C-alpha positions as a printed Julia matrix, in Angstrom:
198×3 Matrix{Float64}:
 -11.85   16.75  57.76
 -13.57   13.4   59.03
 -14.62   10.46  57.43
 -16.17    7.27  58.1
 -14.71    3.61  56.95
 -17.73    1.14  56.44
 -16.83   -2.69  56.02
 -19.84   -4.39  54.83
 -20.05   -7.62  56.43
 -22.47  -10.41  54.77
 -24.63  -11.66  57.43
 -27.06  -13.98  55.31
 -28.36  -16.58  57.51
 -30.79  -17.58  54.88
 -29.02  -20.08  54.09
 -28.61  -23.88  55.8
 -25.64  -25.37  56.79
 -23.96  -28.28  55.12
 -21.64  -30.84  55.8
 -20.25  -33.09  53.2
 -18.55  -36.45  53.61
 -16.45  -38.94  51.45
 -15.72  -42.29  50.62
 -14.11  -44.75  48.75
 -14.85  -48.32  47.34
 -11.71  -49.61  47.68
  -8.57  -48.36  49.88
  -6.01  -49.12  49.39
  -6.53  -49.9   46.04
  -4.34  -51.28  43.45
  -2.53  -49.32  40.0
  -5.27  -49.19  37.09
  -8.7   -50.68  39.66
 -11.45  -48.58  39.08
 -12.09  -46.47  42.3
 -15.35  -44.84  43.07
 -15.51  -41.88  45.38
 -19.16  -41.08  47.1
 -20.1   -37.65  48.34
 -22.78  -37.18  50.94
 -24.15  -33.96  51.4
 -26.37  -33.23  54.32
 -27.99  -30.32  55.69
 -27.92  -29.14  59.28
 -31.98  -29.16  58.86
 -34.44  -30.42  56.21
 -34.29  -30.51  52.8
 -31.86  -31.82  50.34
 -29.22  -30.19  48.84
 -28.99  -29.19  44.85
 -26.09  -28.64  43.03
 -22.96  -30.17  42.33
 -19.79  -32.12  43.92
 -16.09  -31.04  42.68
 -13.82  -34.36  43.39
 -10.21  -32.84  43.66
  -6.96  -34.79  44.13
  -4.72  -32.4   45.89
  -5.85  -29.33  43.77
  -6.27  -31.04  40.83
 -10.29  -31.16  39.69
 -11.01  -34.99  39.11
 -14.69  -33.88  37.79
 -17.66  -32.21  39.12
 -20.76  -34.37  39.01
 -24.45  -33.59  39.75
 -25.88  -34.29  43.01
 -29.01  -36.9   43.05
 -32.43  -36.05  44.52
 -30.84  -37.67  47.99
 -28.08  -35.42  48.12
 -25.54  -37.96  47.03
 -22.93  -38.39  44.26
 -20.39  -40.22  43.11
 -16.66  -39.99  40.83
 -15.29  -43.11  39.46
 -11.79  -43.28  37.64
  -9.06  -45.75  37.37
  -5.95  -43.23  36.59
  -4.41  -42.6   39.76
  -0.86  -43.01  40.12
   0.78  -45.2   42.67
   1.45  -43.65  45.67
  -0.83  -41.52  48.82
  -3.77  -38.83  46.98
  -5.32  -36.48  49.32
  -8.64  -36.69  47.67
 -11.7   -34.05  48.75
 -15.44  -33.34  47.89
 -16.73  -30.11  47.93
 -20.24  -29.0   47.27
 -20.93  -25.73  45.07
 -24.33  -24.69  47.1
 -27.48  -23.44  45.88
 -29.81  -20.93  46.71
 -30.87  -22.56  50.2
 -27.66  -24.68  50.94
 -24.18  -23.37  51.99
 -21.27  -24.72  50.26
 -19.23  -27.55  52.28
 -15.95  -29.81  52.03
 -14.7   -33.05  53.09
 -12.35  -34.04  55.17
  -8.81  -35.69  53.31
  -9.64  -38.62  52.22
  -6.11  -40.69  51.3
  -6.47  -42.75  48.74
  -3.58  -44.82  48.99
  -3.18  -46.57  45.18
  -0.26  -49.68  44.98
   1.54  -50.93  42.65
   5.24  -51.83  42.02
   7.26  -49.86  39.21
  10.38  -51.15  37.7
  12.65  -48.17  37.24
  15.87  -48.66  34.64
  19.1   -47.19  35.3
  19.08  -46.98  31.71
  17.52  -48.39  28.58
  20.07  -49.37  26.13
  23.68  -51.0   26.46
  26.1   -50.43  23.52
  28.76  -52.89  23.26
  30.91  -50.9   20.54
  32.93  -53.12  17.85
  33.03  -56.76  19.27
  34.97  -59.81  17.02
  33.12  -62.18  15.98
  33.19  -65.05  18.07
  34.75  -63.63  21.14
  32.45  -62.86  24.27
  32.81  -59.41  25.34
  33.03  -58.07  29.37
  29.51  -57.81  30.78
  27.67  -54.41  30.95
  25.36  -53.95  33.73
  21.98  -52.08  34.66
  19.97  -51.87  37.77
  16.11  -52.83  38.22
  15.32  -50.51  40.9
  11.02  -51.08  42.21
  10.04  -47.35  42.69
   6.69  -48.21  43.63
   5.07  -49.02  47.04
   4.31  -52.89  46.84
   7.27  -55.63  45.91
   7.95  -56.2   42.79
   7.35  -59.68  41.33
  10.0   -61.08  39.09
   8.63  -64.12  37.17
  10.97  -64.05  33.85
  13.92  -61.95  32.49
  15.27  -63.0   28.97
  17.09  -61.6   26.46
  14.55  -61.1   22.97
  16.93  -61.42  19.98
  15.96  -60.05  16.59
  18.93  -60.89  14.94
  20.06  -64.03  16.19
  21.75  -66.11  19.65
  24.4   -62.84  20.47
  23.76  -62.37  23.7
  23.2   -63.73  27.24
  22.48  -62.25  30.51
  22.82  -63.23  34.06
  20.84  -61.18  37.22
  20.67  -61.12  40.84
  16.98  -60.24  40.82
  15.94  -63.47  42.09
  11.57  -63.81  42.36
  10.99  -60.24  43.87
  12.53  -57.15  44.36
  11.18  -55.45  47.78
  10.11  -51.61  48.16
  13.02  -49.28  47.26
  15.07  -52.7   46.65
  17.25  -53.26  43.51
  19.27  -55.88  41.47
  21.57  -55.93  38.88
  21.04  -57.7   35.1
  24.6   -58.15  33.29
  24.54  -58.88  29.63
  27.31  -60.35  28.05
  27.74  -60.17  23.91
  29.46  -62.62  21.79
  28.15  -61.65  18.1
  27.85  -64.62  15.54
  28.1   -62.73  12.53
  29.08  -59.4   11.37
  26.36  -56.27  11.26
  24.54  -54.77  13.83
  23.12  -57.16  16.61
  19.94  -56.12  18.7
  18.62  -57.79  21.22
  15.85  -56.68  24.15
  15.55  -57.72  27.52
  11.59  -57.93  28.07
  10.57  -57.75  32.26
């Protein structure tokens, strides 16, 4: 026997090309500012586009707002992490526009993080009187921008146990680290607590 294979291809040219473009406010911005993204949609012809704008950060959907009767729209949030987003726009069509997308737009966000080897020293059992050996932790900055030191205390709730010495100095640089050592010398008997605030 025969038989015949058909692929049905869709050959609407009804439609009119698009081309959609992106900005930013502010880029680089900093941790927490309020960025607004713009997205331009115009047609290859007259006429202005209808619909809606998807923002997506990678492939994460930041929001999908209406366009206005220009063809333009914007996205405005202040979440975005520290670090490089590859942030694009793309338009939904309508029923005389084709669908478009933006070129990558990196939003580059920076801030500084201060990253703990760990969060709590326990000195154990410690006389009364008598200064124990130091314990140590590292202030690593895990963000992209230095980190600026300006204090680092010790915040006692229970009275003048402990003291602490650093080599942080005023900044700590991209991927840079220091060292905070805390010495404890309790003045009474109970559990002592103390925090060291940055």
């Amino acid at each position: 026997g025969s038989g015949t294979i058909g692929v049905l291809i869709n050959t609407d040219t009804s439609l009119t090309a698009t081309t959609t473009a992106l900005g930013s406010s502010v880029n680089p911005s900093s941790f927490g500012q309020t960025v607004t993204f713009t997205a331009t949609v115009k047609p290859q012809g007259t006429g202005v586009p209808t619909g809606w704008v998807t923002f997506y950060d990678g492939t994460t959907s930041l929001g999908s707002p209406t366009l206005n009767s220009s063809g333009v729209t914007t996205l405005s949030t202040a979440t975005l992490s520290i670090g490089t987003h590859s942030i694009t726009a793309s338009y939904s069509g309508d029923s005389n526009f084709s669908s478009s997308t933006s070129p990558v737009l990196n939003q580059v966000v920076q801030g500084s993080i201060a990253v703990l080897s760990t969060t709590s020293l326990n000195f154990g059992n410690q006389t009364v009187g008598f200064l124990s050996l130091p314990l140590t932790f590292t202030l690593t900055n895990g963000g992209n921008i230095a980190l600026t030191i300006t204090s680092i205390g010790i915040s006692e709730t229970t009275g003048p146990d402990f003291a602490q010495t650093n080599t942080c100095g005023i900044s700590v640089p991209v991927g840079g680290n220091c060292t905070i050592s805390v010495t404890f010398t309790p003045i009474a008997t109970g559990t002592r607590t103390a925090a060291v605030p940055l």
